[in-house]
Coordinates of C-alpha atoms and ligand atoms in Angstrom, one line a residue:
M295 CA -32.1 3.6 7.9
T296 CA -29.7 4.8 5.2
K297 CA -30.5 4.9 1.6
K298 CA -28.7 2.2 -0.5
T299 CA -27.2 4.8 -2.9
L300 CA -25.7 8.2 -1.9
S301 CA -25.9 11.4 -3.8
L302 CA -23.1 13.9 -4.3
G303 CA -24.4 15.8 -1.2
P304 CA -23.5 15.1 2.4
I305 CA -23.2 11.6 3.9
P306 CA -26.6 11.0 5.6
D307 CA -26.6 11.9 9.3
A308 CA -27.5 8.5 10.5
L309 CA -24.7 6.8 8.6
A310 CA -22.1 9.5 9.5
S311 CA -22.9 9.2 13.2
E312 CA -22.9 5.4 13.1
L313 CA -19.4 5.6 11.6
R314 CA -18.1 8.2 14.1
A315 CA -19.4 5.9 16.9
L316 CA -16.7 3.3 15.7
T317 CA -13.9 5.6 16.7
V318 CA -12.1 5.9 20.1
N319 CA -12.9 9.6 19.9
A320 CA -16.5 8.6 20.5
A321 CA -15.6 6.3 23.4
T322 CA -13.6 9.0 25.2
G323 CA -16.1 11.7 24.5
S324 CA -13.6 13.8 22.6
V325 CA -15.8 13.6 19.5
D326 CA -18.3 15.8 21.3
N327 CA -16.0 18.0 23.3
G328 CA -13.2 18.5 20.8
D329 CA -12.9 20.3 17.5
R330 CA -14.4 18.9 14.4
L331 CA -12.6 17.9 11.3
E332 CA -14.9 18.9 8.4
I333 CA -14.7 16.5 5.5
E334 CA -14.9 18.0 2.0
G335 CA -16.4 16.2 -0.9
S336 CA -14.0 16.5 -3.8
F337 CA -16.5 16.6 -6.6
T338 CA -18.2 19.7 -5.3
G339 CA -15.8 21.2 -2.6
E340 CA -18.7 21.2 -0.2
T341 CA -18.7 19.7 3.3
I342 CA -20.1 16.1 3.4
G343 CA -19.7 15.4 7.1
W344 CA -17.4 15.6 10.0
V345 CA -15.3 13.4 12.3
G346 CA -13.6 14.1 15.6
R347 CA -10.2 15.8 15.8
G348 CA -8.5 13.2 18.0
T349 CA -6.0 13.9 20.7
E350 CA -3.0 12.2 22.3
E351 CA -5.3 11.1 25.1
D352 CA -7.5 9.3 22.5
V353 CA -4.5 7.4 21.3
D354 CA -3.5 6.5 24.8
E355 CA -7.0 5.1 25.4
A356 CA -6.9 3.2 22.1
F357 CA -3.6 1.4 23.1
R358 CA -5.0 0.7 26.6
R359 CA -8.0 -1.1 25.0
A360 CA -6.0 -2.7 22.2
R361 CA -3.4 -4.2 24.6
I362 CA -6.1 -5.9 26.8
A363 CA -8.0 -7.2 23.8
Q364 CA -4.9 -8.5 22.0
K365 CA -4.1 -11.0 24.8
R366 CA -7.3 -12.9 24.1
W367 CA -7.1 -12.6 20.3
A368 CA -3.6 -14.1 20.2
K369 CA -5.0 -17.3 21.5
V370 CA -7.7 -17.6 18.8
D371 CA -6.9 -20.4 16.3
P372 CA -5.4 -18.7 13.2
K373 CA -7.9 -20.7 11.0
K374 CA -10.7 -19.0 12.8
R375 CA -9.1 -15.6 12.4
G376 CA -8.8 -16.4 8.7
K377 CA -12.5 -17.3 8.5
I378 CA -13.4 -13.8 9.6
L379 CA -11.5 -12.4 6.6
L380 CA -13.3 -14.8 4.3
A381 CA -16.7 -13.5 5.6
F382 CA -15.5 -10.0 5.2
H383 CA -14.7 -10.8 1.5
D384 CA -18.4 -11.6 1.0
I385 CA -19.8 -8.7 3.0
L386 CA -17.6 -6.2 1.2
L387 CA -18.7 -7.5 -2.2
K388 CA -22.3 -7.4 -1.1
N389 CA -22.0 -3.8 0.1
Q390 CA -19.7 -2.6 -2.8
K391 CA -22.2 0.0 -4.1
M392 CA -22.3 1.9 -0.8
M393 CA -18.6 1.4 -0.3
M394 CA -17.8 2.9 -3.8
D395 CA -20.2 5.8 -3.2
I396 CA -18.4 6.8 0.0
I397 CA -15.0 6.5 -1.6
Q398 CA -16.0 8.5 -4.6
L399 CA -17.6 11.2 -2.4
E400 CA -14.5 11.6 -0.3
T401 CA -11.9 11.3 -3.1
G402 CA -13.6 12.5 -6.3
K403 CA -12.3 9.5 -8.1
S404 CA -14.0 7.7 -11.0
R405 CA -16.3 4.6 -10.4
D406 CA -13.9 2.1 -11.9
S407 CA -11.1 3.5 -9.8
A408 CA -13.2 3.0 -6.7
Y409 CA -14.0 -0.5 -7.8
E410 CA -10.3 -1.3 -8.1
E411 CA -10.1 -0.7 -4.3
V412 CA -13.0 -3.1 -3.8
I413 CA -11.3 -5.8 -5.9
H414 CA -7.9 -5.4 -4.3
C415 CA -9.4 -5.5 -0.8
A416 CA -11.5 -8.6 -1.6
I417 CA -8.5 -10.4 -3.1
T418 CA -6.4 -9.6 -0.1
A419 CA -9.2 -10.8 2.3
R420 CA -9.5 -14.1 0.4
Y421 CA -5.8 -14.6 0.3
Y422 CA -5.1 -14.1 4.0
G423 CA -8.3 -15.8 4.8
N424 CA -7.1 -18.9 3.2
Q425 CA -3.4 -18.6 3.9
T426 CA -3.0 -17.3 7.5
H427 CA -3.0 -20.7 9.2
K428 CA -0.5 -22.1 6.6
I429 CA 1.8 -19.1 6.9
L430 CA 1.8 -19.2 10.7
K431 CA 2.2 -23.0 10.9
D432 CA 5.3 -24.0 13.0
K433 CA 8.1 -25.0 10.7
H434 CA 10.7 -27.7 11.5
R435 CA 14.2 -26.6 10.8
A436 CA 17.5 -28.4 10.6
G437 CA 19.0 -28.7 14.1
V438 CA 22.7 -28.5 14.8
M439 CA 22.9 -32.3 15.2
P440 CA 20.5 -34.2 13.0
V441 CA 18.0 -36.4 15.0
F442 CA 19.5 -35.2 18.3
T443 CA 18.3 -31.6 18.0
K444 CA 14.7 -30.7 17.2
T445 CA 14.3 -27.1 16.3
T446 CA 11.1 -25.3 15.4
E447 CA 10.4 -21.9 14.0
R448 CA 7.4 -20.3 15.5
H449 CA 5.8 -16.9 14.9
L450 CA 4.4 -14.8 17.7
P451 CA 2.2 -11.7 17.2
K452 CA 4.2 -8.5 17.9
G453 CA 1.3 -7.0 20.0
V454 CA -0.3 -3.8 18.8
I455 CA 0.3 -2.6 15.3
G456 CA 0.1 1.1 14.5
Q457 CA -1.2 2.0 11.1
I458 CA -1.2 5.4 9.4
S459 CA -2.8 5.5 5.9
P460 CA -3.3 8.1 3.1
W461 CA -6.3 9.4 1.2
N462 CA -5.7 8.2 -2.3
Y463 CA -6.8 4.6 -1.9
P464 CA -8.7 5.0 1.4
L465 CA -10.3 1.6 1.4
T466 CA -7.5 -0.7 0.3
L467 CA -4.7 1.1 2.0
A468 CA -6.7 1.1 5.3
L469 CA -7.6 -2.6 5.1
S470 CA -5.1 -4.5 3.0
D471 CA -2.3 -4.1 5.4
A472 CA -4.5 -4.2 8.5
M473 CA -5.9 -7.7 7.6
P474 CA -2.7 -9.6 7.8
A475 CA -1.7 -7.7 10.9
L476 CA -5.0 -8.8 12.6
A477 CA -4.8 -12.3 11.1
A478 CA -1.4 -12.7 12.7
G479 CA -2.9 -12.3 16.1
N480 CA -2.2 -8.6 16.7
A481 CA -4.5 -5.7 17.7
L482 CA -4.5 -2.6 15.6
V483 CA -4.6 1.1 16.3
A484 CA -5.3 2.9 13.0
K485 CA -5.5 6.5 11.9
P486 CA -7.2 7.0 8.5
D487 CA -6.3 10.1 6.5
S488 CA -8.2 13.2 7.6
S489 CA -9.6 13.7 4.0
T490 CA -11.1 10.3 3.8
P491 CA -12.1 8.9 7.2
F492 CA -15.6 7.7 6.2
S493 CA -14.3 5.3 3.6
A494 CA -12.0 3.6 6.1
L495 CA -14.6 3.7 8.9
Y496 CA -17.3 2.1 6.6
A497 CA -14.8 -0.6 5.6
F498 CA -14.0 -1.4 9.2
K499 CA -17.7 -1.4 10.0
L500 CA -18.1 -4.2 7.4
L501 CA -15.1 -6.0 9.0
F502 CA -16.8 -5.9 12.4
E503 CA -20.0 -7.3 10.8
A504 CA -17.9 -10.1 9.4
G505 CA -17.0 -11.1 13.0
M506 CA -13.8 -9.2 13.9
P507 CA -14.0 -8.5 17.6
R508 CA -14.7 -4.8 18.2
D509 CA -11.8 -4.2 20.7
I510 CA -9.1 -5.6 18.5
V511 CA -9.3 -2.6 16.1
Q512 CA -9.1 0.9 17.6
L513 CA -9.8 3.7 15.2
V514 CA -8.7 7.2 15.9
T515 CA -9.5 10.1 13.6
G516 CA -7.4 13.3 13.7
P517 CA -4.4 15.1 12.4
G518 CA -1.2 13.2 11.5
R519 CA 1.1 15.3 13.6
V520 CA -0.9 14.6 16.7
V521 CA -2.6 11.2 16.3
G522 CA -0.1 9.7 13.8
N523 CA 2.9 10.8 15.9
S524 CA 1.4 9.4 19.1
I525 CA 0.6 6.0 17.4
A526 CA 4.2 5.8 16.2
E527 CA 5.4 6.5 19.8
Q528 CA 3.4 3.6 21.3
C529 CA 3.0 0.8 18.7
D530 CA 5.0 -2.4 18.5
H531 CA 5.3 -2.2 14.7
L532 CA 4.4 0.8 12.5
M533 CA 2.8 0.3 9.1
F534 CA 2.9 3.6 7.2
T535 CA 1.7 4.5 3.7
G536 CA 2.2 8.0 2.5
S537 CA 4.9 10.5 1.4
T538 CA 8.6 9.9 1.6
E539 CA 9.0 13.0 3.7
T540 CA 6.6 11.8 6.4
G541 CA 8.0 8.3 6.0
K542 CA 11.5 9.5 7.0
K543 CA 10.2 11.4 10.0
L544 CA 8.3 8.3 11.3
G545 CA 11.4 6.2 10.5
E546 CA 13.3 8.2 13.0
I547 CA 10.8 7.5 15.7
A548 CA 10.8 3.8 14.8
G549 CA 14.6 3.8 14.8
R550 CA 14.8 5.4 18.2
R551 CA 12.2 3.0 19.7
L552 CA 13.7 0.0 17.9
I553 CA 10.4 -1.2 16.6
G554 CA 9.6 -2.8 13.3
Y555 CA 8.7 -0.3 10.5
S556 CA 7.1 -0.9 7.1
A557 CA 6.9 2.2 4.9
E558 CA 5.2 2.3 1.5
L559 CA 6.2 5.7 0.1
G560 CA 6.4 7.8 -3.1
G561 CA 7.6 7.1 -6.6
K562 CA 8.5 8.5 -10.0
N563 CA 7.5 5.5 -11.9
P564 CA 8.9 4.8 -15.4
M565 CA 7.4 3.0 -18.4
I566 CA 9.4 1.7 -21.3
V567 CA 7.8 1.2 -24.7
T568 CA 10.0 -1.2 -26.8
G569 CA 11.1 -0.7 -30.4
D570 CA 8.9 -3.6 -31.5
A571 CA 5.8 -2.7 -29.4
D572 CA 2.3 -2.6 -31.1
V573 CA 1.3 1.0 -30.2
D574 CA -2.4 0.6 -31.0
K575 CA -2.7 -2.5 -29.0
I576 CA -1.0 -1.2 -25.8
M577 CA -2.6 2.3 -25.8
P578 CA -5.7 1.6 -23.6
T579 CA -3.5 0.0 -20.9
V580 CA -0.9 2.7 -21.2
L581 CA -3.6 5.3 -20.5
T582 CA -4.8 3.5 -17.3
G583 CA -1.3 3.1 -16.1
C584 CA -0.9 6.9 -16.2
F585 CA -4.3 8.3 -15.4
S586 CA -6.1 5.9 -13.2
N587 CA -7.3 7.8 -10.1
S588 CA -6.2 11.0 -11.8
G589 CA -2.6 9.9 -11.4
Q590 CA -2.9 10.0 -7.6
L591 CA -1.6 6.5 -7.2
C592 CA 1.8 5.7 -5.8
V593 CA 2.5 3.2 -8.5
S594 CA 1.1 5.2 -11.5
I595 CA 3.4 6.1 -14.4
E596 CA 4.8 9.6 -14.6
R597 CA 7.6 9.2 -17.3
I598 CA 7.6 7.2 -20.5
Y599 CA 10.7 6.2 -22.4
V600 CA 9.8 5.3 -26.0
H601 CA 12.3 3.6 -28.4
K602 CA 13.1 5.8 -31.4
D603 CA 11.4 3.2 -33.7
R604 CA 8.0 3.8 -32.1
Y605 CA 8.3 7.4 -30.8
D606 CA 6.8 9.2 -33.8
D607 CA 3.9 6.7 -33.8
F608 CA 3.4 6.7 -30.1
V609 CA 3.4 10.4 -29.2
P610 CA 0.5 11.7 -31.4
K611 CA -1.6 8.6 -30.6
F612 CA -1.0 8.9 -26.8
A613 CA -1.7 12.7 -26.9
Q614 CA -5.0 12.1 -28.8
A615 CA -6.1 9.2 -26.5
T616 CA -5.4 11.4 -23.5
K617 CA -7.5 14.3 -24.9
D618 CA -10.3 11.8 -25.6
L619 CA -10.5 10.6 -21.9
K620 CA -14.0 11.4 -20.5
L621 CA -13.7 13.5 -17.3
G622 CA -16.6 14.2 -14.9
A623 CA -18.1 14.1 -11.5
G624 CA -20.5 11.3 -10.3
F625 CA -21.1 7.6 -9.9
D626 CA -21.4 6.9 -13.7
W627 CA -19.3 4.0 -14.8
N628 CA -18.6 5.6 -18.2
I629 CA -16.6 8.5 -16.7
Q630 CA -12.9 7.6 -17.2
M631 CA -11.2 10.2 -14.9
G632 CA -12.5 12.0 -11.9
S633 CA -11.3 14.9 -9.8
L634 CA -8.2 15.5 -7.8
I635 CA -8.7 15.2 -4.0
G636 CA -8.5 18.9 -3.1
A637 CA -6.9 22.3 -3.2
S638 CA -3.4 21.4 -2.2
Q639 CA -3.2 18.7 -4.7
I640 CA -4.4 20.8 -7.6
S641 CA -2.0 23.6 -6.6
T642 CA 1.0 21.1 -6.7
V643 CA -0.1 19.9 -10.1
E644 CA -0.5 23.5 -11.4
K645 CA 2.9 24.5 -10.1
M646 CA 4.6 21.5 -11.7
V647 CA 3.0 22.1 -15.0
D648 CA 3.7 25.9 -15.0
D649 CA 7.3 25.3 -14.1
A650 CA 7.7 22.7 -16.9
V651 CA 6.1 25.1 -19.5
D652 CA 8.2 28.1 -18.2
K653 CA 11.4 26.0 -18.6
G654 CA 10.6 25.1 -22.2
A655 CA 8.8 21.7 -22.1
T656 CA 6.3 21.0 -25.0
L657 CA 2.7 20.4 -23.9
V658 CA 1.0 17.9 -26.2
A659 CA -2.2 17.3 -24.2
G660 CA -4.1 18.9 -21.3
G661 CA -2.3 21.4 -19.1
K662 CA -5.4 23.2 -17.7
A663 CA -7.6 23.0 -14.6
R664 CA -11.3 22.3 -15.4
P665 CA -13.4 24.3 -12.9
D666 CA -16.4 23.8 -15.2
L667 CA -16.5 20.2 -14.0
G668 CA -15.7 20.8 -10.3
P669 CA -13.3 22.8 -8.2
Y670 CA -10.4 20.2 -8.3
F671 CA -10.6 18.8 -11.8
Y672 CA -7.4 18.9 -13.9
E673 CA -7.0 17.7 -17.4
P674 CA -4.8 14.6 -18.0
T675 CA -1.6 16.2 -19.3
V676 CA 1.3 15.0 -21.5
F677 CA 4.6 16.7 -22.1
T678 CA 7.5 16.0 -24.4
D679 CA 11.0 17.7 -24.4
V680 CA 11.0 18.2 -20.6
P681 CA 14.3 19.9 -19.7
D682 CA 16.4 18.5 -16.8
E683 CA 15.9 21.7 -14.8
A684 CA 12.1 21.3 -14.7
D685 CA 10.8 20.0 -11.3
L686 CA 8.7 17.5 -13.3
K687 CA 11.7 15.7 -14.5
R688 CA 12.6 13.9 -11.3
G689 CA 10.0 15.0 -8.7
E690 CA 6.8 13.1 -8.0
V691 CA 3.7 14.9 -9.2
F692 CA 1.1 12.5 -7.8
G693 CA -1.4 13.8 -10.3
P694 CA -2.4 13.3 -14.0
V695 CA 0.9 14.6 -15.5
V696 CA 3.2 12.4 -17.6
Y697 CA 6.2 13.1 -19.9
V698 CA 7.4 11.2 -22.9
E699 CA 11.1 10.9 -23.9
K700 CA 12.7 9.4 -27.0
V701 CA 15.5 6.9 -26.4
D702 CA 17.9 5.5 -29.0
S703 CA 18.1 2.0 -27.4
H704 CA 16.6 -0.3 -24.8
D705 CA 19.8 0.1 -22.8
E706 CA 19.4 3.9 -22.7
A707 CA 15.7 3.4 -21.6
V708 CA 16.9 1.1 -18.7
E709 CA 19.5 3.6 -17.6
K710 CA 17.1 6.5 -17.6
A711 CA 14.4 4.4 -15.9
N712 CA 16.8 3.5 -13.1
D713 CA 18.2 7.0 -12.7
T714 CA 15.9 8.1 -9.9
D715 CA 15.9 8.4 -6.1
Y716 CA 12.8 6.2 -6.0
G717 CA 12.1 2.6 -7.0
L718 CA 8.4 1.7 -6.5
N719 CA 7.1 0.5 -9.8
S720 CA 8.1 0.2 -13.4
A721 CA 6.3 -1.0 -16.5
V722 CA 7.5 -2.3 -19.9
F723 CA 5.3 -2.5 -22.9
G724 CA 6.3 -4.7 -25.9
P725 CA 6.4 -8.3 -27.1
S726 CA 7.0 -10.6 -24.1
K727 CA 10.5 -11.7 -25.0
T728 CA 11.9 -8.1 -25.5
A729 CA 9.9 -6.8 -22.5
T730 CA 11.1 -9.5 -20.1
G731 CA 14.7 -8.9 -21.0
I732 CA 14.3 -5.3 -20.1
A733 CA 12.2 -5.9 -17.0
E734 CA 15.0 -8.0 -15.5
Q735 CA 17.3 -4.9 -15.5
L736 CA 15.0 -2.6 -13.6
F737 CA 15.5 -1.8 -10.0
S738 CA 12.0 -1.3 -8.5
G739 CA 9.9 -3.2 -6.1
T740 CA 7.4 -4.1 -8.8
V741 CA 7.8 -4.5 -12.6
N742 CA 4.7 -4.9 -14.7
I743 CA 5.0 -6.3 -18.2
N744 CA 2.3 -5.1 -20.6
D745 CA 0.4 -3.5 -17.7
G746 CA 0.9 -0.2 -15.8
Y747 CA 0.6 -1.3 -12.2
A748 CA -2.5 -3.4 -11.6
A749 CA -1.1 -6.9 -12.5
A750 CA 1.6 -6.8 -9.8
F751 CA -0.6 -5.0 -7.3
A752 CA -3.3 -7.6 -7.6
S753 CA -1.0 -10.6 -7.5
V754 CA -1.1 -10.6 -3.7
D755 CA 0.7 -13.9 -3.3
N756 CA 3.8 -12.0 -4.4
E757 CA 5.3 -9.2 -2.3
M758 CA 5.3 -5.5 -3.3
G759 CA 7.0 -2.4 -2.0
G760 CA 9.7 0.0 -2.9
T761 CA 13.5 0.2 -3.3
R762 CA 15.5 3.3 -2.3
E763 CA 13.3 6.2 -1.1
S764 CA 10.1 4.4 -2.1
G765 CA 10.0 2.3 1.0
Q766 CA 11.1 0.0 3.6
G767 CA 9.9 -3.6 3.9
R768 CA 7.1 -5.1 1.7
R769 CA 3.4 -5.7 1.8
Q770 CA 1.5 -8.8 0.4
G771 CA 2.5 -12.4 0.3
A772 CA 3.7 -14.4 3.3
Y773 CA 6.1 -11.7 4.2
G774 CA 3.2 -9.2 4.4
L775 CA 1.9 -11.2 7.4
L776 CA 5.2 -12.4 8.9
K777 CA 6.5 -8.9 9.3
Y778 CA 3.9 -8.4 12.0
T779 CA 5.3 -11.3 14.0
E780 CA 8.4 -12.0 16.0
S781 CA 10.0 -15.3 14.9
Q782 CA 11.0 -17.6 17.7
N783 CA 13.5 -20.4 17.6
V784 CA 12.4 -23.2 20.0
T785 CA 15.0 -25.9 20.2
D786 CA 14.9 -29.1 22.0
E787 CA 18.2 -30.9 22.6
R788 CA 17.0 -34.5 22.8
V789 CA 18.9 -37.6 23.9
L790 CA 22.2 -36.0 24.6
P791 CA 23.3 -32.6 25.8
I792 CA 24.8 -30.5 23.0
R793 CA 28.2 -30.7 24.7
G794 CA 28.1 -34.6 24.4
P795 CA 27.9 -37.2 27.2
E796 CA 29.2 -36.1 30.6
F797 CA 32.3 -38.5 30.4
L798 CA 33.6 -36.7 27.3
K799 CA 36.3 -34.2 28.4
P800 CA 36.5 -30.9 26.6
R801 CA 39.6 -31.9 24.6
A802 CA 37.9 -35.1 23.4
Y803 CA 34.7 -33.3 22.7
A804 CA 36.6 -30.8 20.5
A805 CA 38.3 -33.7 18.6
V806 CA 35.0 -35.6 18.1
M807 CA 33.2 -32.4 16.9
T808 CA 36.0 -31.5 14.5
V809 CA 35.7 -35.0 12.9
L810 CA 31.9 -34.6 12.7
L811 CA 32.1 -31.1 11.2
R812 CA 34.5 -32.3 8.5
A813 CA 32.4 -35.4 7.8
G814 CA 29.2 -33.4 7.8
K815 CA 30.5 -31.0 5.1
T816 CA 32.2 -33.7 3.0
F817 CA 29.2 -36.0 2.9
K818 CA 26.7 -33.2 2.9
I819 CA 24.9 -34.6 5.9
L820 CA 24.7 -31.1 7.5
K821 CA 22.8 -28.2 5.8
Ligands
NAD928 P1 1.4 12.2 3.8 O1 2.7 11.6 4.2 O2 1.3 13.7 3.9 O3 0.2 11.6 4.7 C1 0.0 10.2 4.8 C2 -0.6 10.0 6.2 O4 0.4 10.4 7.2 C3 -1.9 10.7 6.6 O5 -2.7 9.9 7.3 C4 -1.4 11.9 7.4 O6 -2.3 12.4 8.3 C5 -0.2 11.2 8.2 N1 0.8 12.2 8.6 C6 1.3 13.3 8.0 N2 2.2 13.9 8.7 C7 2.5 13.1 9.8 C8 3.4 13.1 10.9 N3 4.3 14.1 11.0 N4 3.3 12.1 11.8 C9 2.5 11.1 11.6 N5 1.6 11.0 10.6 C10 1.6 12.0 9.7 O7 1.1 11.7 2.4 P2 0.0 12.2 1.3 O8 0.6 13.4 0.7 O9 -1.3 12.4 2.0 O10 -0.1 11.0 0.3 C11 0.6 11.0 -0.9 C12 1.9 10.4 -0.9 O11 1.8 9.0 -0.4 C13 2.6 10.3 -2.2 O12 3.9 10.5 -2.1 C14 2.4 8.8 -2.6 O13 3.3 8.3 -3.6 C15 2.4 8.1 -1.3 N6 1.7 6.9 -1.3 C16 2.5 5.7 -1.4 C17 1.8 4.5 -1.5 C18 2.6 3.2 -1.5 O14 2.0 2.2 -1.4 N7 3.9 3.2 -1.7 C19 0.4 4.4 -1.5 C20 -0.3 5.6 -1.5 C21 0.4 6.8 -1.4

């Protein structure tokens, strides 16, 4: 029996071994024979548990099992598959406390940031739970000859979907793309990030409790270069979330193998504050847009363009509000910002900040590590006057560091916002009319008006993803499920063969068809 609430110490043995038992590593025995991956708790830097260091053989076994199970699963009524997701919605909400404890232990994030994952996952479960059978329903399309040709669009599951996910949102990024893949009738082979396997494993445990057949999901823990690579080499469609650098490497494998590939990658997300914005009113939402999950969020804001009419009001208020954020370790809901995930992340942030300071940027808030709170805490940090040569100007930090820049016009703000290699998310703050006019000119996969990222992220009936180097394909919405299917065109030529009755010679057929084509277009009979 496991306690209902965890402490900042290790994950209880009973729970850790129950979660390890869900992996293929356990089934093959490699969990006992192979090396261990020690998992560090980000609040303290101490080891909180271990999982197996998976091998290519583990992945082979995962695919062998998944391919057998998928054949049965594909025949299950989509409505029934959806019902499992609806049951998962309830089980997740019921077990949210334990879920958030594990997420926080592994990532060091704040309680409300962990809760964000629970909400997003529950919303996604409800959406695909209710929509799967509607999205997958056969659709009648216009045939070449009205009445004579009946043509239907069907969607077949692709087979076994491979999923590689990151550490920053270990619940929602492990489950929210997996749910539509499974609901579409596929099996899944998934590798959670090596920093946060327990969050993903606990979430899948709840999914199994909701009725998901055990063999349909094969989980392998282990290093990206071994396990992730092997998944990419065997799956029928790859769903990857992570850095642009890894995304490109995996894209090469997907290209060589001619399989479908969805990639949700990095960003350098801009925010625009309009010349008529109410600075006091927008400030709390601006802060969350920048510092939620300590800025380790693909869609979080890293650069803010403020119209000159609001700049002098905005900067001191933003700097003060940033300094006032309450940092700390633990499960307390009042803490506003937690830790970074680990040593490599804090070193990236320190390098970016030091480089900006050395090159002449002005620090207006933060700029220091906080070892007094925990080994990986870093203050939320705001710069102004960042020179073009600073790495911070165009490079993704993926941490709590933001810069503010004054612009003379909304046009200049749009030009600067779009001047990036990325295109994941943008935000515009200001009265709706002004902000909407600006939003329409931004080239990113999501644009949030008077919100940083959450409004678009949580609106799961609408797609999201990245333009340019921020990604390939989309998640969410009907597309987020259909991408895991092969569409099939089934056409029944009724009454007459498409070449007309047998007595019609080719020349006569051509004459009749030409008349019909002309008439079809003129009278708009044909689509
Ligand atoms: P990463 O690319 O290093 O790792 C992500 C996953 O890929 C991990 O599971 C890792 O083990 C695996 N991996 C690493 N190298 C691999 C390889 N050669 N072959 C196969 N798998 C491999 O990313 P990260 O640094 O851990 O995550 C942060 C990045 O992810 C940031 O750039 C962030 O913007 C991005 N991200 C994007 C989204 C999105 O939805 N667009 C969401 C979260 C994070």
